[in-house]
């Protein structure tokens, strides 16, 4: 047994899945309509949306050649104290390329805050380079422009163009400004000049009316910064790909190319800044050395004139030849010492943010490397400060590194000066030995040699600085750009958005999803009975013997003779099912009494009662319909005069009345009679409790084959419970879309408690989509086949 249950579970799950799908498949016209509407909207969107294209450019950031660090800096690096001090970080360069300052330069250079568009076109498209006229802004007032933009008064129409001039019309206020090409024109927020585009080629339609839109620079910069895409192609390379999506290919190309140009221009200015500072330093030193050299030469000339000397050197030629090597070395050391003293003074007196002179001829390579590293860090810090503040963590870190390296450079020069002084003392000691050998030379010669030595030192330093100035000027003239262009900006041929396939696929999915969600939510939030499946899920102990389809307002809700409508077929099925429920029908001498009741008012008891009576009458059976709802009679809906006659209430209250005198012949069928409700009594329940009630039903059963009793709602009053013992069958009417599911439990409880017996459900007012097991097997016998539009209208009506 357990094995059998186990095997049946997959089948049950499959049936449940099928039932869930059928809940939606029966509403297929809504899915078709949803798809058609969404696809139509998608086509309209693709029609009116301006396509956007992807533009790409690529550059390589050149790496600075790293110099060999000084011994002191190498020692710090070995200890790990100078990590992350590189000055050419790719991340920093990407940050500079995407900075607001850089994009501001691009927007100003290309005048992107002015938009040109064709005002005559149905879909307004930007002209950009294809505009027949361009505008140059001379004196913009950003504050006033913001006010005009907020009011929508920043758009103008350039029209009525002639040889004499043009008219500029404010599209919001209608104000007209007349001007001439090439001449300044004052508008509320700027002075502008309108010029003709010499490259414009007129179209067949002629020159269009050009619309102009002025915008503040700030929002335009933010707009294109958001559009800008910067990607590092590989983490180990310095190749950067710049991208941008825009509706105008030429504009995106110009923006990317101009951005690269602005980046290179700024990088060149940074590099030239070091060279200019070095040039200023050399010029300053040349001026000082020139004055000192003039003073020494003047002193030499005065000494010779005072002592009447001509060629003193000839007398000490041999001694000078021996001392020439020492003098040469002494001159070199004196030059280096002078440079070291000068740099020490410069370091101590200059600002910590100043660049240090480079390539002055210092022989100590470690000192030169430290100077270059210091200058690179200062330039990096200044570039970042241009778009940031002193509190930026990167700036703080660079300041710390700059201070550290500046101190190292100062200590290196002090050590160099100390070493040079030691070397100078050693040379002086050795020179004293030579001087002792030429002691015979007159004192005038020794004095003259000292003057000449000073002259040679100053002269060599002067020539050295002249050489360095020329080298620095050459480097200033041939500075190369930092970003090498690999590919100039180019745009894709096919648009990147909107993508028709994706839009149409999304429309298709949305067209299916919206009806699905609506149906799902409707079923989820609904608490009323919709179909027989809903009833079977709530209560299974009461069978469902009939489903009555919904009747439109303009349709007849009463079946006719030889009626072949869906309504008539539904009652014939109900009649057939009743034959299986009537027990011992053949053995019973009297007629069958069928009670028709419901939970609350308005569920269709009278409609079911009357049509069931007509269906039975069509089988040549004698049928009587009784209006047993004494509180709220409804038979007059089908028999107009039913309320005018005496009936059940009068018979139960008056013992003098005969039952046969109260029965009326129905106007709708010869086999159908009517026993109206009669006058509305004050105490219906008391009347039903009389013994005369049972006598009435017995007498009627002897007269008719079927007695259909239209009773009162069971939940509202107790009348039906009082007389239900006289019923052979109780038909409990449930109205689809009206009766709450929880009320079905009331019928089950009434049956279990014995208040109602032989109860069967009749589902009334079933929508066509839910009729006949979800309309899967149902059909209209003899009914003309409806078109798709007719079915769609019916679906909408039943929705």
Coordinates of C-alpha atoms in Angstrom, one line a residue, residues 80 89 192 357 513 639 655 663 692 741:
X80 CA 61.3 49.1 3.6
X89 CA 51.2 55.5 -10.7
X192 CA 27.4 86.3 -28.1
X357 CA 67.7 73.0 -9.7
X513 CA 4.4 38.7 -17.5
X639 CA -43.8 35.7 -13.4
X655 CA -57.3 27.5 7.4
X663 CA -52.0 27.5 -7.6
X692 CA -50.2 22.4 8.1
X741 CA -15.0 30.4 0.0

